[in-house]
Short mmCIF file of C-alpha atoms and ligand atoms in Angstrom, two decimals:
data_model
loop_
_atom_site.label_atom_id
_atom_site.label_comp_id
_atom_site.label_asym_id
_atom_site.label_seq_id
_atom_site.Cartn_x
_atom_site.Cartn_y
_atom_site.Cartn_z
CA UNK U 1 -53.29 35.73 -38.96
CA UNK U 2 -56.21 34.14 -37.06
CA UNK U 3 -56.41 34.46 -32.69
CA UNK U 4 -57.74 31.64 -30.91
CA UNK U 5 -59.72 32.65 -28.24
CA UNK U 6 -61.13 30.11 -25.86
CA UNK U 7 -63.80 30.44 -22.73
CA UNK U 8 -64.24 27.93 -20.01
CA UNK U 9 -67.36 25.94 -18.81
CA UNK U 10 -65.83 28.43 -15.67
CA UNK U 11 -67.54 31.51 -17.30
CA UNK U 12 -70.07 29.95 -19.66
CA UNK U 13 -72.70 30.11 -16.24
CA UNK U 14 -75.95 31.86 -17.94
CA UNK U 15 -77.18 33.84 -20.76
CA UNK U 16 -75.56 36.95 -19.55
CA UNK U 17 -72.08 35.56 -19.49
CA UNK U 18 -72.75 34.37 -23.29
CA UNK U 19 -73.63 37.79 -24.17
CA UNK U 20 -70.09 38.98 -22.39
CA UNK U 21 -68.30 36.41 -24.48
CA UNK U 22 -70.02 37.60 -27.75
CA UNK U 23 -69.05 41.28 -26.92
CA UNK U 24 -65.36 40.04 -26.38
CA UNK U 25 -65.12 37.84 -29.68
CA UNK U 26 -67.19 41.68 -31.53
CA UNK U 27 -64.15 43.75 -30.27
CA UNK U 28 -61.61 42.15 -32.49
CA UNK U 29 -60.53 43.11 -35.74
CA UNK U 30 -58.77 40.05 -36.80
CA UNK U 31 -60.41 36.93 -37.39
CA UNK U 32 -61.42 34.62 -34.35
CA UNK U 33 -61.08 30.69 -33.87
CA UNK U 34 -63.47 30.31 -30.51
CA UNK U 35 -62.85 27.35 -28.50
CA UNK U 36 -65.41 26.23 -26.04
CA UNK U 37 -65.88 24.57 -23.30
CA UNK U 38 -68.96 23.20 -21.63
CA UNK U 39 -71.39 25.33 -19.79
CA UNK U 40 -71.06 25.59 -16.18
CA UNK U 41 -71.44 22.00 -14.27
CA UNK U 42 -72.96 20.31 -17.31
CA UNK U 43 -70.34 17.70 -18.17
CA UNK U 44 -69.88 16.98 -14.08
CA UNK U 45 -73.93 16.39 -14.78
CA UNK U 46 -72.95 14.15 -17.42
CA UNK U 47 -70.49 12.27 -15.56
CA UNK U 48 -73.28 11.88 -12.82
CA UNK U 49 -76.44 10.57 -15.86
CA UNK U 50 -73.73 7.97 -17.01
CA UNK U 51 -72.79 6.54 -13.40
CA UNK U 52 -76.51 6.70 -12.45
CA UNK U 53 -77.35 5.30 -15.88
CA UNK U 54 -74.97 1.78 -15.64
CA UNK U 55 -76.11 1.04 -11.90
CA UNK U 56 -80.00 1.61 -12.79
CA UNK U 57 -80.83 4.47 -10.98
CA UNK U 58 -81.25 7.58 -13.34
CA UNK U 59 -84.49 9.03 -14.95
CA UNK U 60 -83.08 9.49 -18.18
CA UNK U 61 -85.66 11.45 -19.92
CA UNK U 62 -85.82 13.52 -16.77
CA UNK U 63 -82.14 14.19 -17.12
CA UNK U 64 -82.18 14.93 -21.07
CA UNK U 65 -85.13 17.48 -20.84
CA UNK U 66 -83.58 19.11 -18.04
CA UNK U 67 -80.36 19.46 -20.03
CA UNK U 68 -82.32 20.39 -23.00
CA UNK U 69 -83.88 23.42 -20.36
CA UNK U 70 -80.62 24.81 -19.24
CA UNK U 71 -79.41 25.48 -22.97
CA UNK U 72 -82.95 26.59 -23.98
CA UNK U 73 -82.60 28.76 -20.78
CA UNK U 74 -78.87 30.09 -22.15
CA UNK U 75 -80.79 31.50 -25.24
CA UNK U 76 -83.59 33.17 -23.66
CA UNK U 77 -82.97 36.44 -24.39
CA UNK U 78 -82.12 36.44 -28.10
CA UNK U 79 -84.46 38.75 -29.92
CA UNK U 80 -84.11 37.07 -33.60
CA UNK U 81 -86.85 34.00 -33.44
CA UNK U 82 -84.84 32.42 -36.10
CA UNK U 83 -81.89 31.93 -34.84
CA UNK U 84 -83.53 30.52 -31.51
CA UNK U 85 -85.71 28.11 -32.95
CA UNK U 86 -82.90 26.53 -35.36
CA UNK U 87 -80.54 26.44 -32.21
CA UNK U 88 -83.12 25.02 -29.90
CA UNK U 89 -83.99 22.21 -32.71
CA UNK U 90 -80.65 21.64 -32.42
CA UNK U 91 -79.90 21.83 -29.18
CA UNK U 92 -82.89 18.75 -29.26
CA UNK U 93 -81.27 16.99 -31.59
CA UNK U 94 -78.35 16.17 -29.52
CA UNK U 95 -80.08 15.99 -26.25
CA UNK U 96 -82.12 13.40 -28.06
CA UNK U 97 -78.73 11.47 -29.02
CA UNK U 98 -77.45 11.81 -25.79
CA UNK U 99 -80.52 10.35 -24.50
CA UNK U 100 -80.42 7.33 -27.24
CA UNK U 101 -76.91 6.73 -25.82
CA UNK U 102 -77.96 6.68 -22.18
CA UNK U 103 -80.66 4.17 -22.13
CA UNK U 104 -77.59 2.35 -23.81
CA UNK U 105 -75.90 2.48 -20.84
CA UNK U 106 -79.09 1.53 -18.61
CA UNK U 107 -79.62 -1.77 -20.72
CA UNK U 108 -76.27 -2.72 -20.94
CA UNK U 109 -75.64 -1.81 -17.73
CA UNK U 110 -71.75 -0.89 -18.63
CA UNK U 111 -70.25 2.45 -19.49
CA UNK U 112 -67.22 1.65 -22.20
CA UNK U 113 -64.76 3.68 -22.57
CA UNK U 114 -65.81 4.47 -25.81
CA UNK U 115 -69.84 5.36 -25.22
CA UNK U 116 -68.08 7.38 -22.19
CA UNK U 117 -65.89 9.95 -23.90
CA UNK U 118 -69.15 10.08 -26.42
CA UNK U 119 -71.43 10.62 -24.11
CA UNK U 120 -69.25 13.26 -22.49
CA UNK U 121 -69.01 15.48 -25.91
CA UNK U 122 -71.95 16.63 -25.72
CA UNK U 123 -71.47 19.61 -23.30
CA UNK U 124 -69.33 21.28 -25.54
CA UNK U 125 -71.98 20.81 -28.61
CA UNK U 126 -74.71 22.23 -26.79
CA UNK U 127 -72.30 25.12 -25.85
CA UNK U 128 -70.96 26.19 -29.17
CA UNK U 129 -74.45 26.09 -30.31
CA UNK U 130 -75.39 28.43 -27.62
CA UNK U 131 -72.60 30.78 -28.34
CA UNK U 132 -72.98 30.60 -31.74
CA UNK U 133 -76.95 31.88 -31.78
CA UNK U 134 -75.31 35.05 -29.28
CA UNK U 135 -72.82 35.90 -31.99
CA UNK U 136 -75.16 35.26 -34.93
CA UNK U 137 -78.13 37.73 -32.93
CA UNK U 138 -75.36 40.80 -32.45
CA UNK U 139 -74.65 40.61 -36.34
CA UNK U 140 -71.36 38.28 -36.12
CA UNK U 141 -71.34 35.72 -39.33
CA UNK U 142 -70.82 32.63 -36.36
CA UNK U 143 -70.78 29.15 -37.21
CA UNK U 144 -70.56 26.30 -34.75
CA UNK U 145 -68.34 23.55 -35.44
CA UNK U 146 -67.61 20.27 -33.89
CA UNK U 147 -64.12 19.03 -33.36
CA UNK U 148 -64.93 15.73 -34.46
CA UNK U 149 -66.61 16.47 -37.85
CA UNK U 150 -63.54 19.01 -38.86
CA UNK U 151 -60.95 16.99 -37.92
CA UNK U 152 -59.71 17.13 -34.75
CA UNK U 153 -57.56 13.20 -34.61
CA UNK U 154 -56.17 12.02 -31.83
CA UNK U 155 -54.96 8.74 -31.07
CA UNK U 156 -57.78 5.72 -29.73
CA UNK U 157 -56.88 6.29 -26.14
CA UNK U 158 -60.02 6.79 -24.62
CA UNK U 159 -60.55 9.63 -21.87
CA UNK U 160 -56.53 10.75 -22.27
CA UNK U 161 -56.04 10.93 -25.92
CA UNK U 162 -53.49 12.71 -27.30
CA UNK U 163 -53.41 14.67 -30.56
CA UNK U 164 -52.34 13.84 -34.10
CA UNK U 165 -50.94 16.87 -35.00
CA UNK U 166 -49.90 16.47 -38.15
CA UNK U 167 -53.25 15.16 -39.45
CA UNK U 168 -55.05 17.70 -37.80
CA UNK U 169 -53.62 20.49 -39.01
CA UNK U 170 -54.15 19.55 -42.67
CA UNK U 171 -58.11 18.96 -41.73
CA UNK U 172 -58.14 21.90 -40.13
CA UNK U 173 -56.28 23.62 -43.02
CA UNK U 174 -59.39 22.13 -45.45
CA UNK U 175 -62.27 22.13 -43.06
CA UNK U 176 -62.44 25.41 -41.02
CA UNK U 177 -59.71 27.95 -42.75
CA UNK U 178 -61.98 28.76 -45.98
CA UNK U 179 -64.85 29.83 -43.50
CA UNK U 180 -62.05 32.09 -41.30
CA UNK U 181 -62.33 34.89 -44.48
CA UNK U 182 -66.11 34.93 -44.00
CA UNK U 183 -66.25 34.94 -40.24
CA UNK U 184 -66.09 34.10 -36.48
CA UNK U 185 -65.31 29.88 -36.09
CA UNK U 186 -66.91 28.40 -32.95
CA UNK U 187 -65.40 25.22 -32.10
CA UNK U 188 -65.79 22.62 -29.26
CA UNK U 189 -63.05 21.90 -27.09
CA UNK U 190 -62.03 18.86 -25.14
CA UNK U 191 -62.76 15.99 -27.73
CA UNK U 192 -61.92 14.70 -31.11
CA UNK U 193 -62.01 11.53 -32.77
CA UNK U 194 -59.33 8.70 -33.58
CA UNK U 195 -58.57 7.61 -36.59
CA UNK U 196 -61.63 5.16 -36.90
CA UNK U 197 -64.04 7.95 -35.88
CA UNK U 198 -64.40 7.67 -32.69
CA UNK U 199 -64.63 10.42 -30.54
CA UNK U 200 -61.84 10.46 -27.76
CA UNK U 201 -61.91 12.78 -25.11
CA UNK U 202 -58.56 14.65 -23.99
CA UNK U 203 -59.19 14.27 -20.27
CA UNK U 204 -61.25 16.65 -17.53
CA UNK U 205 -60.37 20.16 -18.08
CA UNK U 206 -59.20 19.37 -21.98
CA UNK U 207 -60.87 22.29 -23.91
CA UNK U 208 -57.62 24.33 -23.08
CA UNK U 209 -56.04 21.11 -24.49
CA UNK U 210 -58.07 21.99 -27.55
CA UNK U 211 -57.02 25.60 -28.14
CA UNK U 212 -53.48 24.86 -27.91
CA UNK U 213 -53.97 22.11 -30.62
CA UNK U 214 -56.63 24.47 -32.82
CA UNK U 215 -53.54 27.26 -32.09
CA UNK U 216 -50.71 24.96 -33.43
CA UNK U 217 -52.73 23.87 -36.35
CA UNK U 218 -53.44 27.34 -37.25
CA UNK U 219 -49.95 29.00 -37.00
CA UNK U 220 -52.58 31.30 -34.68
CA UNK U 221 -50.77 34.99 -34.07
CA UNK U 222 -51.67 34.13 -30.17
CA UNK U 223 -53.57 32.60 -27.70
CA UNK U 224 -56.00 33.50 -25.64
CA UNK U 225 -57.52 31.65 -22.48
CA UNK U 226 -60.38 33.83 -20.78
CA UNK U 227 -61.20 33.26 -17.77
CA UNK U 228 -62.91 35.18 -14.64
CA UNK U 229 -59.75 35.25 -12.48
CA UNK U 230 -56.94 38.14 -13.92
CA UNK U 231 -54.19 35.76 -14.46
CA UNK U 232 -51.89 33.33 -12.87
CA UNK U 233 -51.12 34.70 -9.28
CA UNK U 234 -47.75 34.54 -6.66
CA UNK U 235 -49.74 32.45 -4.38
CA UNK U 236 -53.55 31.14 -3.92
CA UNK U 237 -54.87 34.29 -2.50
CA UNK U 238 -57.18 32.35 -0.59
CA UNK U 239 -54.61 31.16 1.75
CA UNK U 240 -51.66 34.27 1.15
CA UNK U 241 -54.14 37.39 0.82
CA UNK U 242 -51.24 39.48 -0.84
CA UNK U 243 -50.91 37.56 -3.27
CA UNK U 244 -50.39 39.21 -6.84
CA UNK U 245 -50.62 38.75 -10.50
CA UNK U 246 -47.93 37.60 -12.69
CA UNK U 247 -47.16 39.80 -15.61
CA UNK U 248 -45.09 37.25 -17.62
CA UNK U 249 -44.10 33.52 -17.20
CA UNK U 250 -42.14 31.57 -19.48
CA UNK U 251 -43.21 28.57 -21.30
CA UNK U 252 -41.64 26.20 -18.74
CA UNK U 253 -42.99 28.04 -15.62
CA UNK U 254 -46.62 28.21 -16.48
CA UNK U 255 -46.01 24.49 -17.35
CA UNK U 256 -45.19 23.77 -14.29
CA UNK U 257 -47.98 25.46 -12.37
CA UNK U 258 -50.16 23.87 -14.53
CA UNK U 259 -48.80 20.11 -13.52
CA UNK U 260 -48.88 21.86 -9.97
CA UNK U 261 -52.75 22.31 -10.51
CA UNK U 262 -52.84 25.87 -10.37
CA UNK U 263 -56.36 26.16 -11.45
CA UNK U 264 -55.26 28.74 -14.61
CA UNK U 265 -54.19 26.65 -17.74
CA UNK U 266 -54.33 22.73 -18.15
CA UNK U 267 -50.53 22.09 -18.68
CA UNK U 268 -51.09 20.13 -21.80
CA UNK U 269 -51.52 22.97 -23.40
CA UNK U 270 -48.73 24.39 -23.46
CA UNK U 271 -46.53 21.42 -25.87
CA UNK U 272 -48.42 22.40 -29.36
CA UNK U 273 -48.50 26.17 -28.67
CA UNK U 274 -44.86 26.16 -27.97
CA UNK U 275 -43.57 23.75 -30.84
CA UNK U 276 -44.67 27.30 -32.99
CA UNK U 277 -43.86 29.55 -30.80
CA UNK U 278 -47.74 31.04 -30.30
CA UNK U 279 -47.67 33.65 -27.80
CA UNK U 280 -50.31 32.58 -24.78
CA UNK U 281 -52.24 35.37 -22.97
CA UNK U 282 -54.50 35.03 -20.05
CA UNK U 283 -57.24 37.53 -19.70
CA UNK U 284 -60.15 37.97 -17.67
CA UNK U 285 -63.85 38.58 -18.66
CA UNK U 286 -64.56 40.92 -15.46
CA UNK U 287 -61.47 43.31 -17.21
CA UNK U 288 -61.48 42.53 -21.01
CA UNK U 289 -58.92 45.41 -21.24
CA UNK U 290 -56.18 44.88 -18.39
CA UNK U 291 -53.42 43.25 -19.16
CA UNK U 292 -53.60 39.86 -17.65
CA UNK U 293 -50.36 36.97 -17.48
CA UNK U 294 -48.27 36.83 -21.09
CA UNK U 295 -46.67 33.47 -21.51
CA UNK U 296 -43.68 32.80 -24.02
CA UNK U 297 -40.80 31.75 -24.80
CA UNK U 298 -38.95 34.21 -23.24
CA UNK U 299 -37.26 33.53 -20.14
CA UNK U 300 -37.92 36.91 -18.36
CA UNK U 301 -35.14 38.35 -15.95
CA UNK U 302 -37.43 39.45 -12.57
CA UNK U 303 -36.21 40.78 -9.94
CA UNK U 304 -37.28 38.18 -7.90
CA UNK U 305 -35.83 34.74 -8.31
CA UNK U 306 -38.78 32.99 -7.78
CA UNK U 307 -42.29 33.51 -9.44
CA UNK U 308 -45.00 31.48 -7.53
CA UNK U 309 -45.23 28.95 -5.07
CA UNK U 310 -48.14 26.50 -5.67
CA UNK U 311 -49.19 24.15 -3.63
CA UNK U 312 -51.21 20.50 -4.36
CA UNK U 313 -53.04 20.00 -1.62
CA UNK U 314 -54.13 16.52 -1.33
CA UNK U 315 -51.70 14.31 -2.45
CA UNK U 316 -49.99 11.38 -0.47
CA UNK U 317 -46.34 9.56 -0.17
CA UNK U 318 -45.26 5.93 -0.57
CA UNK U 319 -42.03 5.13 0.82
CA UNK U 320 -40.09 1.87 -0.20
CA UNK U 321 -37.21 0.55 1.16
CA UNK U 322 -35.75 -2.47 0.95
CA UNK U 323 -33.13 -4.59 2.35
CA UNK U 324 -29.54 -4.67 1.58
CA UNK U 325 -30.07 -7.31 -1.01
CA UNK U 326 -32.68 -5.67 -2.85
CA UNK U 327 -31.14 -2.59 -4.55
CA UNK U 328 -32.79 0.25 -5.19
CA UNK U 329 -32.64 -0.38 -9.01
CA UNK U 330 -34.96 -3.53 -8.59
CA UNK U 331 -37.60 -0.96 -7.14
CA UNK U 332 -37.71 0.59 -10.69
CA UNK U 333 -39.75 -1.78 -12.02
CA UNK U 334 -42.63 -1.05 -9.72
CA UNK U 335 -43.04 2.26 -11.29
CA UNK U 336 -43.35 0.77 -14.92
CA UNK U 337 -46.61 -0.73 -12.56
CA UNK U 338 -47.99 2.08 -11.43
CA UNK U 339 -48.07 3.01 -15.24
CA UNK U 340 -50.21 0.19 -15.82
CA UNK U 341 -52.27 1.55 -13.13
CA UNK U 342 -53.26 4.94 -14.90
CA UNK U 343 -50.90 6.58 -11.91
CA UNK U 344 -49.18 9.60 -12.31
CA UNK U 345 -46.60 10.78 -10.06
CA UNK U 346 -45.82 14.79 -8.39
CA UNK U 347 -42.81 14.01 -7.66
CA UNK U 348 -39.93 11.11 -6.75
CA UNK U 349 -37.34 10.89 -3.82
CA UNK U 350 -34.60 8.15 -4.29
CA UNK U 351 -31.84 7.36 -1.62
CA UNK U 352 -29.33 3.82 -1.85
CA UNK U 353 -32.17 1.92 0.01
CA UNK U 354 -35.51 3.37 -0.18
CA UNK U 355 -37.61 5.66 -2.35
CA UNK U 356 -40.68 8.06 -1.69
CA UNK U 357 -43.35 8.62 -4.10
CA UNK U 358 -45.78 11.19 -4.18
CA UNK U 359 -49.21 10.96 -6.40
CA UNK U 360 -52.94 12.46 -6.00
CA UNK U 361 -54.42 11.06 -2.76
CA UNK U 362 -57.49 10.03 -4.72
CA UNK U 363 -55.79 7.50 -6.02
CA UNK U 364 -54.37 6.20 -3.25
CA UNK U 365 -56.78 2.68 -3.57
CA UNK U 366 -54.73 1.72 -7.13
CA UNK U 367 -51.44 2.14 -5.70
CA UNK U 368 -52.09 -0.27 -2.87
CA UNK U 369 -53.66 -2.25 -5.77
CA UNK U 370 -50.23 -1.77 -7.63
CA UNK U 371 -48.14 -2.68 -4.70
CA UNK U 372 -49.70 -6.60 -4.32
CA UNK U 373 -47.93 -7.64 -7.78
CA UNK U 374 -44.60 -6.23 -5.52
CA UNK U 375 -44.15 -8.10 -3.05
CA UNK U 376 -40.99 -7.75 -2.66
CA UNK U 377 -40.53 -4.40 -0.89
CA UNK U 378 -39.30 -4.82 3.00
CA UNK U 379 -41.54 -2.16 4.41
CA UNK U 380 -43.41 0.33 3.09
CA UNK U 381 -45.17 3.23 4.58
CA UNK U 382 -47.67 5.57 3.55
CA UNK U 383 -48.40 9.40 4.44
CA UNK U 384 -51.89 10.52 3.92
CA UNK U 385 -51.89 13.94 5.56
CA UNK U 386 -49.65 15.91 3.32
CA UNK U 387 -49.27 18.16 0.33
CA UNK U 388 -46.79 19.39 -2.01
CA UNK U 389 -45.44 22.52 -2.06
CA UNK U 390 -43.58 24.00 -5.42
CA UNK U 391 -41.25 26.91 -5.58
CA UNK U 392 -41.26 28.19 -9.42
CA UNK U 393 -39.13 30.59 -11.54
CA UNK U 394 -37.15 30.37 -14.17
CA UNK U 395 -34.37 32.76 -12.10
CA UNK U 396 -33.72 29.80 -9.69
CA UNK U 397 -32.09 28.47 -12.70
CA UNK U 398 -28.83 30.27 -12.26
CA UNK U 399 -28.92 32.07 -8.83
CA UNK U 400 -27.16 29.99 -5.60
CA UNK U 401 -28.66 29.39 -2.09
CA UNK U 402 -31.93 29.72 -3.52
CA UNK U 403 -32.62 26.30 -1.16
CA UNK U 404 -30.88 27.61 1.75
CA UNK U 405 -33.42 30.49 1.80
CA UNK U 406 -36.36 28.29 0.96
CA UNK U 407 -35.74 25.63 3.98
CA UNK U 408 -34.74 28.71 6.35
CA UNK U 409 -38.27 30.34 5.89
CA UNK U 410 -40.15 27.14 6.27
CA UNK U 411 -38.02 26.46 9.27
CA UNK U 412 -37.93 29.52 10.76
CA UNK U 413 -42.06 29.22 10.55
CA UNK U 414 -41.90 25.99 12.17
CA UNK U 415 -42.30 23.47 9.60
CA UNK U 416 -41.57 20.00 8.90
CA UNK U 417 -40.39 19.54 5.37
CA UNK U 418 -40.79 15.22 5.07
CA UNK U 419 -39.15 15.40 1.38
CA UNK U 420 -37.60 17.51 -1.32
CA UNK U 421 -37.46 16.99 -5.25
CA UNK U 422 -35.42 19.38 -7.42
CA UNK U 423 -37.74 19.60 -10.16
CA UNK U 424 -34.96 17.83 -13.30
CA UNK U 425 -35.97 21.24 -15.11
CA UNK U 426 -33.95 23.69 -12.70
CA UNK U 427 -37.16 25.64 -12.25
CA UNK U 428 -38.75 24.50 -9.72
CA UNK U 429 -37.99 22.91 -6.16
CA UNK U 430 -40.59 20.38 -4.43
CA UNK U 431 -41.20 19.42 -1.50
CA UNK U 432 -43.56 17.59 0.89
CA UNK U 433 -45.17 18.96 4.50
CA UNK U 434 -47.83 18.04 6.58
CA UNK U 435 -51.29 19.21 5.05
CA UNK U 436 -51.95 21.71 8.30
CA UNK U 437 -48.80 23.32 7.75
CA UNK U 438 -49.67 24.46 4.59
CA UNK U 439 -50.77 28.18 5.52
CA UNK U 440 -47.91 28.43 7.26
CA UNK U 441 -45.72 27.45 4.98
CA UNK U 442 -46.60 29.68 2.16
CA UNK U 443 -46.82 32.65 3.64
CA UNK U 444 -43.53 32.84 5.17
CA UNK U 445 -41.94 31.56 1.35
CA UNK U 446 -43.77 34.36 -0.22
CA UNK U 447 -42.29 36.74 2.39
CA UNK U 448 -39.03 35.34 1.66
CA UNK U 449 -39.29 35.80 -2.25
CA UNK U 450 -42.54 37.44 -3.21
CA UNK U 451 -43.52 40.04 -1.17
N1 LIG T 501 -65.99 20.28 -20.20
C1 LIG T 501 -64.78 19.54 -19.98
C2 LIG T 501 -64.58 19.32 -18.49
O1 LIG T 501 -65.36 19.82 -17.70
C3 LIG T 501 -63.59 20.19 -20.58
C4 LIG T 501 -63.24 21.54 -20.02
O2 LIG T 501 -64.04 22.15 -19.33
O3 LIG T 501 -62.13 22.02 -20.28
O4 LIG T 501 -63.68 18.62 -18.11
MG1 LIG T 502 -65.82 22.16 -17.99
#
């Protein structure tokens, strides 16, 4: 049975860390599936060349050799001058397509959706490329492979694709299991292609995206996300120092972090790890061997109710409400709107004549954009200064007054709770507070059921 491992642009940051990833992937015994992200900063680079790019602005060839540098940089130190020079000829080939693509964008002046999610692929090439010429130099039989090329389908949607399982686990099956007998896969994460060939990307942050689908496709033994933190924590110990790891989380509950945008595991990947049951571990590279957050299936008994309470920091609220002759029912169709928007919602409030929404505050500009083609809301109000605030554990599920003792705390510590969603799957309670009572706030509810 194979192990996917996969390592984040996070902790790809110079050749050092590459040579810490290759040690990690040499420890195991069994064979390893490596998914990769893009080095440190490089696809936010890429994101930059492409805006510069369509409004005029960017040196391209400036751009290209620099990113051309950095990889050549990542490789430095490998002794064996064969495996450097065929990775750096590669990493030049795709710096050069990259560049081909980008002058593209200057002419045209015009980033598709479709040159976009291309253009943003190639972080992820250039990394595996780089990680596979570490392996390759400490005696591992690496091979770099690119998601797109094996197999990887997803559907055409552009910058948010979703996977095609089905087909991708008989590609995968054909295109990278013969090599798995022979030695260590490197794959990139975060893209594929569609059915046409296209390559899709599976939105910022998607490589862990990728090892959950490379995972499912595999019937992997377990996966692993590495990362430089030790695991998914009670709190942000930034703002509640005391803060500790979680040992286990359930499916659900690390699901629901993830949506909360605890910084661990994109959410996403949980659906195709859990449709086979793959076991999901969370290490970090600073402690290869401690023990890190386990996430399954099982719903573990704690002995605290409640796991972690996240927090989203800058969202914002829309309230509705409407007049007697506009029932709250004829509001629905305004969130079939947003939809069209691209908007995604934290969380809903509904009472007999009004309804509060709460969504990212950056995309505060499309709702109001949204909200024109509905004119028929009485009066509507929006709160900018706010955040969201989740309580999380599966124990909430079946134990009473778990609310009473969340709204006591908060109270007791002096803050204003402007709305509450009871999260439809039992484990987790929402709510909305003023963005400088945030501190506040969490420390006194991880007194209450963390500490
Ligand atoms: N490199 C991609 C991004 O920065 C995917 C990832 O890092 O997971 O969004
Ligand atoms: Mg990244």
């Amino acid at each position: 049975m194979v192990i996917v491992s996969k390592f984040g642009g996070g902790i790809l940051k110079d050749g050092k860390s590459f040579e810490t990833v290759a040690k990690i992937i040499c420890s195991k015994k069994e064979p390893i599936v490596t998914v990769v992200s893009a080095a440190n900063g490089v696809t936010d680079s890429i994101v930059d060349a492409l805006n510069s790019a369509s409004n005029g602005t960017l040196d391209i060839d400036f751009f290209t050799d620099g990113l051309a540098k950095k990889h050549e940089i990542l490789i430095k130190h490998i002794k064996n001058s064969k495996i450097k020079e065929s990775a750096i000829s590669r990493i030049h080939y795709n710096v050069a397509l990259l560049n081909k693509l980008l002058y593209g964008v200057l002419f045209l002046r015009e980033i598709s959706p479709r040159i976009n999610d291309l253009a943003m692929s190639f972080g992820e090439r250039l990394s595996a490329i780089v990680l596979e010429a570490h392996l390759l130099d400490v005696g591992v039989n690496a091979k770099a492979f690119e998601a797109d090329k094996i197999g990887i389908l997803t559907t055409a949607r552009f910058g948010k694709a979703m996977p095609l399982l089905k087909e991708t686990r008989a590609n995968l099956q054909k295109n990278l299991v013969p090599f798995l007998s022979k030695g260590t896969a490197v794959v990139t994460g975060f893209f594929g292609a569609d059915m046409d060939g296209n390559v899709t990307t599976l939105g910022r942050g998607g490589s862990d995206f990728s090892s959950g689908i490379i995972a499912n496709a595999l019937d992997a033994e377990m996966l692993e996300i590495w990362k430089d933190v030790p695991g998914f924590m009670s709190a942000d110990p930034s703002i509640v120092p005391r803060a500790k790891k979680i040992d286990l989380l359930s499916y659900d509950e690390a699901e629901e972090l993830g949506y909360f945008g605890a910084k661990i595991l994109h959410p996403k990947t949980i659906a195709p790890v859990r449709a086979r049951n793959i076991p999901i571990i969370i290490k970090s590279v600073l402690e290869p061997s401690s023990e890190g957050t386990q996430i399954s299936e099982k719903r573990h008994k704690m002995q605290q109710v409640a796991k972690s309470v996240a927090v989203k920091m800058n969202v914002a609220m829309l309230t509705i409400k409407s007049a007697e002759i506009l029932e709250i029912v004829q509001i629905l169709p305004f969130l079939s709107k947003l939809a069209e928007y691209d908007i995604e919602l934290d969380a809903i409030s509904t009472s007999e004549i009004g309804m509060s929404l709460v969504f990212d505050a950056n995309d505060l500009h499309k709702v109001k954009n949204a909200l024109k083609h509905f004119p028929n809301a009485e009066e509507v109000e929006f709160e900018e200064d706010v955040s969201l605030i989740g309580l999380i554990g599966e124990g909430m599920k079946s134990e009473p007054g778990i609310s009473g003792r969340l709204f006591k705390s908060t109270g007791d510590a002096g803050v204003n709770v402007r709305m509450i969603s009871q999260g439809a799957s039992e484990i987790n309670i929402s709510f909305l507070i003023k963005r400088n009572e945030v501190n506040a706030a969490l420390n006194a509810i991880h007194s209450e059921f963390m500490d």
